[in-house]
PDB file of C-alpha atoms and ligand atoms in Angstrom:
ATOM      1  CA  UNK A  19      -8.997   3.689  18.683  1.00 74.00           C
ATOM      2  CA  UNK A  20      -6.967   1.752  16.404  1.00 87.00           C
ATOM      3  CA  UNK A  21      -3.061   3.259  16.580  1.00 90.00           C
ATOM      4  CA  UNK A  22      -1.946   4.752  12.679  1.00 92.00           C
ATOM      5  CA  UNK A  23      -0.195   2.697  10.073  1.00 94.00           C
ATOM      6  CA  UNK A  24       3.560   3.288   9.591  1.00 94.00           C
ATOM      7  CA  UNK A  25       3.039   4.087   5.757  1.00 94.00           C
ATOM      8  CA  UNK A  26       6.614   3.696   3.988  1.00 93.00           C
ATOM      9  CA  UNK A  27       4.766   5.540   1.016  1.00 96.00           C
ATOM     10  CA  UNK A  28       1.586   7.007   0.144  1.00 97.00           C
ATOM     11  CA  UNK A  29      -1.338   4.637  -0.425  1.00 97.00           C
ATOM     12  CA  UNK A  30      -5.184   5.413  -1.048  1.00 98.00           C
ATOM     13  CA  UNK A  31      -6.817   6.630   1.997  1.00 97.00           C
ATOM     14  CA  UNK A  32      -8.897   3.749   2.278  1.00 97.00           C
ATOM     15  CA  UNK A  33      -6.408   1.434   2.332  1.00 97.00           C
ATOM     16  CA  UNK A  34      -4.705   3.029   5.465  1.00 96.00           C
ATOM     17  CA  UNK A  35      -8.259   3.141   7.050  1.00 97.00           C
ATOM     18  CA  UNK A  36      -9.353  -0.576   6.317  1.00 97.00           C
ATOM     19  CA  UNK A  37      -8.592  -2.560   9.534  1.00 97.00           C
ATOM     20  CA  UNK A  38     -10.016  -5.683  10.993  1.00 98.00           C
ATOM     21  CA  UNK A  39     -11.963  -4.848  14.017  1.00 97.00           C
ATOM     22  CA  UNK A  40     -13.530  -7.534  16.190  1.00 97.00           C
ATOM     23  CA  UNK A  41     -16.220  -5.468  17.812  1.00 97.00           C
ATOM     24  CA  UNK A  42     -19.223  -4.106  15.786  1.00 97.00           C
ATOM     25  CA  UNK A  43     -21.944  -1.766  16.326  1.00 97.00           C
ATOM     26  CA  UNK A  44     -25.487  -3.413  16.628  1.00 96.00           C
ATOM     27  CA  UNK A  45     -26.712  -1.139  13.954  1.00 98.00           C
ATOM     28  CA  UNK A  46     -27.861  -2.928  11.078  1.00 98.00           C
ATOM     29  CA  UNK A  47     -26.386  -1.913   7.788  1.00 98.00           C
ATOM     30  CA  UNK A  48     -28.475  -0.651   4.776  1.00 98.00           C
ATOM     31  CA  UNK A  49     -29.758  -3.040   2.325  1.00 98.00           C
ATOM     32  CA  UNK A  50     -28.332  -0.810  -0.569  1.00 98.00           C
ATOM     33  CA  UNK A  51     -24.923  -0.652   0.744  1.00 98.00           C
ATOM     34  CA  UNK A  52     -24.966  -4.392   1.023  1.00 98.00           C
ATOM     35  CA  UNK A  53     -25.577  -4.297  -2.472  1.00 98.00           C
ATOM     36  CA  UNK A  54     -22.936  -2.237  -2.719  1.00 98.00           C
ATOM     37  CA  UNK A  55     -20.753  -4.193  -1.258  1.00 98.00           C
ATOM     38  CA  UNK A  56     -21.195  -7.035  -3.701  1.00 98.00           C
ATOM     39  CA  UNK A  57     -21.347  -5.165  -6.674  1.00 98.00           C
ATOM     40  CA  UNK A  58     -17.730  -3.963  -5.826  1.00 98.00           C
ATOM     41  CA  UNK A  59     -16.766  -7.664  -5.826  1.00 99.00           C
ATOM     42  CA  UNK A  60     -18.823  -8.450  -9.055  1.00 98.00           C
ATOM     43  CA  UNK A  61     -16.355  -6.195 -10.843  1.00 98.00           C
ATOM     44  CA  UNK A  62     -13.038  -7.488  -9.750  1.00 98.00           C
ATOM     45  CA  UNK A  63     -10.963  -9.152 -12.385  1.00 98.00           C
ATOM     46  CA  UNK A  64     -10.552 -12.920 -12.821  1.00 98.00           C
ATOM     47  CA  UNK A  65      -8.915 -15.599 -15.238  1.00 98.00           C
ATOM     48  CA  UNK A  66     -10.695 -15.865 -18.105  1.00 97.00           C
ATOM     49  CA  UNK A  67     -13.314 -13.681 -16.463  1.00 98.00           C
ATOM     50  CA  UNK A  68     -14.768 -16.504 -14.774  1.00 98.00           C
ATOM     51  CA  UNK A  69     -15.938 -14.841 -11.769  1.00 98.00           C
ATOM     52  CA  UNK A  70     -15.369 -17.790  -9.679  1.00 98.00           C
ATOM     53  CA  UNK A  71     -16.361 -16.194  -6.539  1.00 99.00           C
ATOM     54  CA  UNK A  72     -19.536 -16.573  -4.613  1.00 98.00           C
ATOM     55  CA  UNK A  73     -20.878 -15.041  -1.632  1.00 99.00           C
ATOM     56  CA  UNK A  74     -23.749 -16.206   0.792  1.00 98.00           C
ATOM     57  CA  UNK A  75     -24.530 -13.654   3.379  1.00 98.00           C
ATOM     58  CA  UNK A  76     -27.344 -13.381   6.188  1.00 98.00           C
ATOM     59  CA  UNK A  77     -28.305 -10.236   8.367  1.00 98.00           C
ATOM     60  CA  UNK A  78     -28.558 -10.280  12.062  1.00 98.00           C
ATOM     61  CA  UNK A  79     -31.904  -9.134  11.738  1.00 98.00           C
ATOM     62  CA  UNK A  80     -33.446 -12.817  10.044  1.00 98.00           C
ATOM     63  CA  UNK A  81     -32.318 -14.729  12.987  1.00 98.00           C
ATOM     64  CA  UNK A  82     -33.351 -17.950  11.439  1.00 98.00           C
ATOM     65  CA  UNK A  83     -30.832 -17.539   8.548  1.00 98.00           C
ATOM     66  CA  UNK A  84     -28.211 -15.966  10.609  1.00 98.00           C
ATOM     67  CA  UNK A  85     -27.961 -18.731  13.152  1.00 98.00           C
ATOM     68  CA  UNK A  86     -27.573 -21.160  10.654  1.00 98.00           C
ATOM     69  CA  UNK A  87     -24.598 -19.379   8.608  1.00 98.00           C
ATOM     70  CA  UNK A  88     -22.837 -18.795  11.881  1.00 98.00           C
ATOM     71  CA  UNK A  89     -22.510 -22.579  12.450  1.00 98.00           C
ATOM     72  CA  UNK A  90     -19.850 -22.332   9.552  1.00 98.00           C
ATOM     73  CA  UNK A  91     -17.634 -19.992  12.021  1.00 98.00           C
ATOM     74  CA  UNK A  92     -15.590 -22.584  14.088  1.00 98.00           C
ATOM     75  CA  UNK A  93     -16.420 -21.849  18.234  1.00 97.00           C
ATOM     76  CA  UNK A  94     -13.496 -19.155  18.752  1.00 97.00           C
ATOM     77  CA  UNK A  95     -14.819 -16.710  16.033  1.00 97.00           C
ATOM     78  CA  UNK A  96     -18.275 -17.274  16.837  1.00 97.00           C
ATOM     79  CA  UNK A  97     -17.776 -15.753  20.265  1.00 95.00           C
ATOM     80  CA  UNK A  98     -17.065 -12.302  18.600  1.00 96.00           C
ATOM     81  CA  UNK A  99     -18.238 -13.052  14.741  1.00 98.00           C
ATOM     82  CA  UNK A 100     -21.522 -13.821  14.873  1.00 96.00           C
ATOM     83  CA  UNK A 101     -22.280 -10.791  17.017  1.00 95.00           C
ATOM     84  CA  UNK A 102     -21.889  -8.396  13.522  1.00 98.00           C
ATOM     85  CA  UNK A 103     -24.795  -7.400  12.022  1.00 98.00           C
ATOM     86  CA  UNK A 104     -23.869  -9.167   8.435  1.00 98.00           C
ATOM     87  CA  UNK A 105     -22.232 -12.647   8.261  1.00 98.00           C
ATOM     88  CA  UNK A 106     -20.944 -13.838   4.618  1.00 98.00           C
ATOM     89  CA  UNK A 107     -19.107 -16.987   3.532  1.00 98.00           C
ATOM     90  CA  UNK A 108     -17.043 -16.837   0.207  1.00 99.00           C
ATOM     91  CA  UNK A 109     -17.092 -19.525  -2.072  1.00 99.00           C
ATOM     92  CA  UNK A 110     -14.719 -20.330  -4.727  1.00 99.00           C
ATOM     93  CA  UNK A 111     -16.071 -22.414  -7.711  1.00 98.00           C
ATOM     94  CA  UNK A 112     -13.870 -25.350  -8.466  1.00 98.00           C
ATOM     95  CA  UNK A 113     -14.450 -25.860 -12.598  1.00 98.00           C
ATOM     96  CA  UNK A 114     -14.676 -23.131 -15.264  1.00 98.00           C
ATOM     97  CA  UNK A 115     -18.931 -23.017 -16.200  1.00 96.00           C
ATOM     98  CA  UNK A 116     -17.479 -23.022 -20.383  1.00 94.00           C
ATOM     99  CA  UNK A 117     -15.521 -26.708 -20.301  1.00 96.00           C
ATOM    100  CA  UNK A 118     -15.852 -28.162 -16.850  1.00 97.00           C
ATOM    101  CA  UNK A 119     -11.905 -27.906 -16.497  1.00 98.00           C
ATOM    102  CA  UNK A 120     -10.531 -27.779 -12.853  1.00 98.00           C
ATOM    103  CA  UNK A 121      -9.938 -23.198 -12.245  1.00 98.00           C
ATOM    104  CA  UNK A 122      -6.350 -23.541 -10.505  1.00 98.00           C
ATOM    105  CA  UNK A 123      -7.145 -19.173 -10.040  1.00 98.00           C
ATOM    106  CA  UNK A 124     -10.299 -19.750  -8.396  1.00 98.00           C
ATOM    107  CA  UNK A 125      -8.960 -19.158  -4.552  1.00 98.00           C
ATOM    108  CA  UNK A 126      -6.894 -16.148  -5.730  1.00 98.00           C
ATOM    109  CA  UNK A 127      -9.902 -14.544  -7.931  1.00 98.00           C
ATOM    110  CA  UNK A 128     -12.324 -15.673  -5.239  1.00 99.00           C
ATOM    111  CA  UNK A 129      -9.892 -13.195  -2.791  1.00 98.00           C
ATOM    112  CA  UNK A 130      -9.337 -10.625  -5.257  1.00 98.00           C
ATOM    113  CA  UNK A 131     -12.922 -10.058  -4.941  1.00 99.00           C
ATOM    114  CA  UNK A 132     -13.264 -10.364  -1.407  1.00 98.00           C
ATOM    115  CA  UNK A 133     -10.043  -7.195  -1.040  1.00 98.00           C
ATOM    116  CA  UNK A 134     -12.596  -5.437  -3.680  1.00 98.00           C
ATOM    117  CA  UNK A 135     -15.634  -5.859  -1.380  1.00 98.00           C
ATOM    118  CA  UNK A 136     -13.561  -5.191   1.650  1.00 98.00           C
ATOM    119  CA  UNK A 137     -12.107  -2.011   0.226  1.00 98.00           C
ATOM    120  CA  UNK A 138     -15.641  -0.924  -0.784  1.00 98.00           C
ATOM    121  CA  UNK A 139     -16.732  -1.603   2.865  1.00 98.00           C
ATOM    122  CA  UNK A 140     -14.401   0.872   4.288  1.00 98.00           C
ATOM    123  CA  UNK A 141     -15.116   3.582   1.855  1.00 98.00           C
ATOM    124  CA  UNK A 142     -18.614   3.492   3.511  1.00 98.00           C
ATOM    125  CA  UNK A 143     -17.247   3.603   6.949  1.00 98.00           C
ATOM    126  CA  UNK A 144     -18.001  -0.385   7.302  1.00 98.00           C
ATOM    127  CA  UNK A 145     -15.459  -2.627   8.510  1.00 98.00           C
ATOM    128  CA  UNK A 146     -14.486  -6.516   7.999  1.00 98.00           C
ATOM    129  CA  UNK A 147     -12.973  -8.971   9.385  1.00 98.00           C
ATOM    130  CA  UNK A 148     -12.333 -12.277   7.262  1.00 98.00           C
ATOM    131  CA  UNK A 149     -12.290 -15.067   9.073  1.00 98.00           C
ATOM    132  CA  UNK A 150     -10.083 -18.911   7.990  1.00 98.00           C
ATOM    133  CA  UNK A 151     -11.626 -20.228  11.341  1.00 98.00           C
ATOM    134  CA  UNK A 152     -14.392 -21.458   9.528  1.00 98.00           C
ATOM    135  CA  UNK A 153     -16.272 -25.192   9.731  1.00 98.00           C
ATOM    136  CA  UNK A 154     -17.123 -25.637   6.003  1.00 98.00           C
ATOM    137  CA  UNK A 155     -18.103 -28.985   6.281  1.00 98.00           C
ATOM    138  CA  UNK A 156     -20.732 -27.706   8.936  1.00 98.00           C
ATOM    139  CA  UNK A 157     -21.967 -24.925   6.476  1.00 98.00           C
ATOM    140  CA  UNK A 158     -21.922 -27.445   3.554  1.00 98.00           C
ATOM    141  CA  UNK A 159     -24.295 -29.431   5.430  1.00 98.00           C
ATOM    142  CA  UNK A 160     -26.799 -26.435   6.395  1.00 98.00           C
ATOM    143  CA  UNK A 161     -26.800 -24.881   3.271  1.00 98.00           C
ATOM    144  CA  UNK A 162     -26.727 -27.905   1.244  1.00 98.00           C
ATOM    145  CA  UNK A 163     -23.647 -26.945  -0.805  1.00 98.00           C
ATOM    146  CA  UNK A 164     -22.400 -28.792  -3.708  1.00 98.00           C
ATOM    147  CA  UNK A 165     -18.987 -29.970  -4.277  1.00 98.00           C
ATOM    148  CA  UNK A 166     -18.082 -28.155  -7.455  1.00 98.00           C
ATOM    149  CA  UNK A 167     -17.956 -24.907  -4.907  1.00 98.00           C
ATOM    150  CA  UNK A 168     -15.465 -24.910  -2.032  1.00 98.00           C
ATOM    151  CA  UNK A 169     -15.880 -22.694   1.230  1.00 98.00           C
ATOM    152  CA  UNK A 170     -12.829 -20.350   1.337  1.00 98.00           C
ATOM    153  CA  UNK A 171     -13.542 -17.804   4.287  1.00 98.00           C
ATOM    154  CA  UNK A 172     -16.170 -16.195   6.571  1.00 98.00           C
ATOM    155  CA  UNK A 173     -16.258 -12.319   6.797  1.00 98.00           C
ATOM    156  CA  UNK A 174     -18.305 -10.288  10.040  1.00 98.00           C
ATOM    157  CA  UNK A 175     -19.116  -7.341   8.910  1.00 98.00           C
ATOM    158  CA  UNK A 176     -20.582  -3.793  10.393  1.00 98.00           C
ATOM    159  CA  UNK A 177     -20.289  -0.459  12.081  1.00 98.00           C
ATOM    160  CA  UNK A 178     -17.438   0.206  14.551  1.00 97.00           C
ATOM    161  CA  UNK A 179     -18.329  -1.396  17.505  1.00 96.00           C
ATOM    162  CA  UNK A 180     -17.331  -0.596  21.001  1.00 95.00           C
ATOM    163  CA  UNK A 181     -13.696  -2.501  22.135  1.00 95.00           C
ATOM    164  CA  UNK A 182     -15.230  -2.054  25.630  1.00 94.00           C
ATOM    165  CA  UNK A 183     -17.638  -4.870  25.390  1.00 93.00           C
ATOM    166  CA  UNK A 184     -14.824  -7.306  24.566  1.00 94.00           C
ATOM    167  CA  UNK A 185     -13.287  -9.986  26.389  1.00 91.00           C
ATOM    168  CA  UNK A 186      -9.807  -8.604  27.600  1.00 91.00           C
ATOM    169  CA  UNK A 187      -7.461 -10.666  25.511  1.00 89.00           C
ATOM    170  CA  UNK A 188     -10.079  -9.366  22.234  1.00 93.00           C
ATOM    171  CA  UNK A 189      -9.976  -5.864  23.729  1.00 93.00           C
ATOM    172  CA  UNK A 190      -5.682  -5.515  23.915  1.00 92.00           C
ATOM    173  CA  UNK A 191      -5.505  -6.950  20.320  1.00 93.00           C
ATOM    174  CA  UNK A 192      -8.360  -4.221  19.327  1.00 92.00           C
ATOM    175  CA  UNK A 193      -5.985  -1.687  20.105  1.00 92.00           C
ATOM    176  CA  UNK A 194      -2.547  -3.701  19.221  1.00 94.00           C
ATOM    177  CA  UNK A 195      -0.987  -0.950  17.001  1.00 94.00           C
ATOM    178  CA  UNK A 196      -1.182  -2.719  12.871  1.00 96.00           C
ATOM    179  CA  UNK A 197       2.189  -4.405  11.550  1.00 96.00           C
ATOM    180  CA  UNK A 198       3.971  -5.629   8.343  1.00 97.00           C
ATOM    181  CA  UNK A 199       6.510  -6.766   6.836  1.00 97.00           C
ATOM    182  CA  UNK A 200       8.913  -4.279   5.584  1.00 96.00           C
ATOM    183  CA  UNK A 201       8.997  -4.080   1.338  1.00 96.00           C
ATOM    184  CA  UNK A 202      12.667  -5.421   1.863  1.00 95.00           C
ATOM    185  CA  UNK A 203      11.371  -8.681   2.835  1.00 97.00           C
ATOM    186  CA  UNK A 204       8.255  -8.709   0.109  1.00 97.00           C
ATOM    187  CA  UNK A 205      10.148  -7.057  -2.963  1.00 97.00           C
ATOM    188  CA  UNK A 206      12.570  -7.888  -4.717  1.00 97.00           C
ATOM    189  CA  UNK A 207      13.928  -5.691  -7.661  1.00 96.00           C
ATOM    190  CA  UNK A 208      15.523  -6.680 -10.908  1.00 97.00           C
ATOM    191  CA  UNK A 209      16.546  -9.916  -9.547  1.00 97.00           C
ATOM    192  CA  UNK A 210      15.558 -12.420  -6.890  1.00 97.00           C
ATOM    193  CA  UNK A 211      17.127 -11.381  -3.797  1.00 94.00           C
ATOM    194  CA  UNK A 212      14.673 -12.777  -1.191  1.00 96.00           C
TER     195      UNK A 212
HETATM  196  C1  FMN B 323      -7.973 -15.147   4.789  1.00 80.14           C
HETATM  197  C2  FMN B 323      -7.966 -14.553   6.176  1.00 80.14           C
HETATM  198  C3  FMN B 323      -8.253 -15.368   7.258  1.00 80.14           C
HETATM  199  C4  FMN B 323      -8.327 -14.836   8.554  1.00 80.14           C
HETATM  200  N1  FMN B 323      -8.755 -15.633   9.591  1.00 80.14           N
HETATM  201  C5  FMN B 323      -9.014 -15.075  10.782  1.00 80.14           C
HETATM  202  C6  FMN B 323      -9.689 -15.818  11.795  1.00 80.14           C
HETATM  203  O1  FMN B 323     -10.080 -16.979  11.603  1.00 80.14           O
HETATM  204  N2  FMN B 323      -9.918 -15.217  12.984  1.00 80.14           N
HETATM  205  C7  FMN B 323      -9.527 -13.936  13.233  1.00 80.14           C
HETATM  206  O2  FMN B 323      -9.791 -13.450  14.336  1.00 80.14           O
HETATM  207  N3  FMN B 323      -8.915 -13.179  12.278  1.00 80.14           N
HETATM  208  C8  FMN B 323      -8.666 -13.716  11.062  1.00 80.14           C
HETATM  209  N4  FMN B 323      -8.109 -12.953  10.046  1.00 80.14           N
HETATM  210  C9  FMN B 323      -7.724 -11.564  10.295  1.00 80.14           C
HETATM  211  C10 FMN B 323      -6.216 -11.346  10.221  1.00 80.14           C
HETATM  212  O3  FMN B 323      -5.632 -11.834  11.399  1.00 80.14           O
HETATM  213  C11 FMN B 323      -5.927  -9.856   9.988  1.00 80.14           C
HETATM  214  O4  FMN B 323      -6.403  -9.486   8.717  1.00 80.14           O
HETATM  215  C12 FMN B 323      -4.433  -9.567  10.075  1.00 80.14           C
HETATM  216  O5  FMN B 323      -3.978  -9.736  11.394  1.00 80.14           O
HETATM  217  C13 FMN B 323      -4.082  -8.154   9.637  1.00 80.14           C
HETATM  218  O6  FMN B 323      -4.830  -7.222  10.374  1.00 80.14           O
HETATM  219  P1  FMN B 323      -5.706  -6.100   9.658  1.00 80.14           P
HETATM  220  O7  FMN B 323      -6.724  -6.814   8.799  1.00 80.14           O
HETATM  221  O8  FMN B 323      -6.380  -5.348  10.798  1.00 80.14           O
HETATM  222  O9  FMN B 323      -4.809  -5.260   8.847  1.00 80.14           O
HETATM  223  C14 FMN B 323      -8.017 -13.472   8.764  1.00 80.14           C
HETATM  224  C15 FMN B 323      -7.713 -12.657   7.653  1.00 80.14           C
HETATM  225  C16 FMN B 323      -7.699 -13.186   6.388  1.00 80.14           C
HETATM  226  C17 FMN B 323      -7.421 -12.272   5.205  1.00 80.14           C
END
């Protein structure tokens, strides 16, 4: 069991349940809520309402596809990642689609929607776990990926899974009690004070 946030003050209740486990449950999750899950992104909010994000996904259960979009997880998150029953890969694309200019807010609106998806996930008892450890040269190979779209992150997602099957160094850290930075050191107020 994961240990209780130290809330300094009151958030939604999914945000003090989202957490990012490392073992998942083999069951497979429900084509609808993977909709679901996307459709939440698909309505985050982006620069000119670009909706630079993009999302490639496979299911555990097409091993053929799944294989191939777990080569994009570099070898230490594979050990644990590609065990989840859904694998996705954001993409950010580079150039707005209306004039072809460079999208500076790409990576930002490209994780906006990723905290909407993830959000969405734990409101239907499905957790994430975003992954940087990612080979995106590897996965722009496989998939044949242009260059106008770069690879951002990987995301495992499922069912809570059992910490017991972990390795013990992935086991401790499944039960590490969650930690931030205090607002003193993220805020400041009325002036710069940081
Ligand atoms: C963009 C991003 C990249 C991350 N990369 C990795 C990763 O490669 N491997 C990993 O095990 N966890 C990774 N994490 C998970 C973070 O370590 C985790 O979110 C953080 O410790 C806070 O824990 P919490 O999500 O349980 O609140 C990443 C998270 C984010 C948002």
């Amino acid at each position: 069991m994961k240990p209780a946030k130290e809330i300094q003050f009151p958030v939604l209740s999914t945000i003090e349940k989202r957490w990012s486990p490392r073992a998942f449950s083999d069951k497979l999750i429900e084509t609808e809520k993977i909709n679901r899950l996307f459709e939440a992104a698909r309505w985050a909010p982006s620069a000119f309402n670009a909706q630079p994000w993009r999302f490639v996904y496979a299911t555990k259960d097409h091993s053929d596809a799944y294989d191939k979009i777990a080569q994009g997880l570099n070898p230490w998150n594979q050990k644990w990642a590609a065990k989840a029953p859904l694998l996705v890969f954001v993409l950010a694309k580079k150039t707005f689609d209306h004039n072809g200019k460079p999208n500076a807010y790409a990576w930002y609106d490209a994780g906006q929607a990723a905290a909407y998806l993830s959000l969405q996930a734990t409101e239907m008892d499905l957790y994430l776990h975003q992954m940087a450890g990612i080979e995106p040269d590897v996965l722009r190979n496989v998939l044949e990926i242009g260059e106008d779209y770069d690879i951002v992150a990987g995301m495992a997602i499922g069912y809570l899974g059992d910490a017991a099957t972990l390795p013990d160094d992935l086991r401790e850290r499944e039960h590490a009690a969650p930690t931030r930075k205090p607002h003193s050191e993220l805020v400041s107020r009325n002036d710069w004070t940081l």
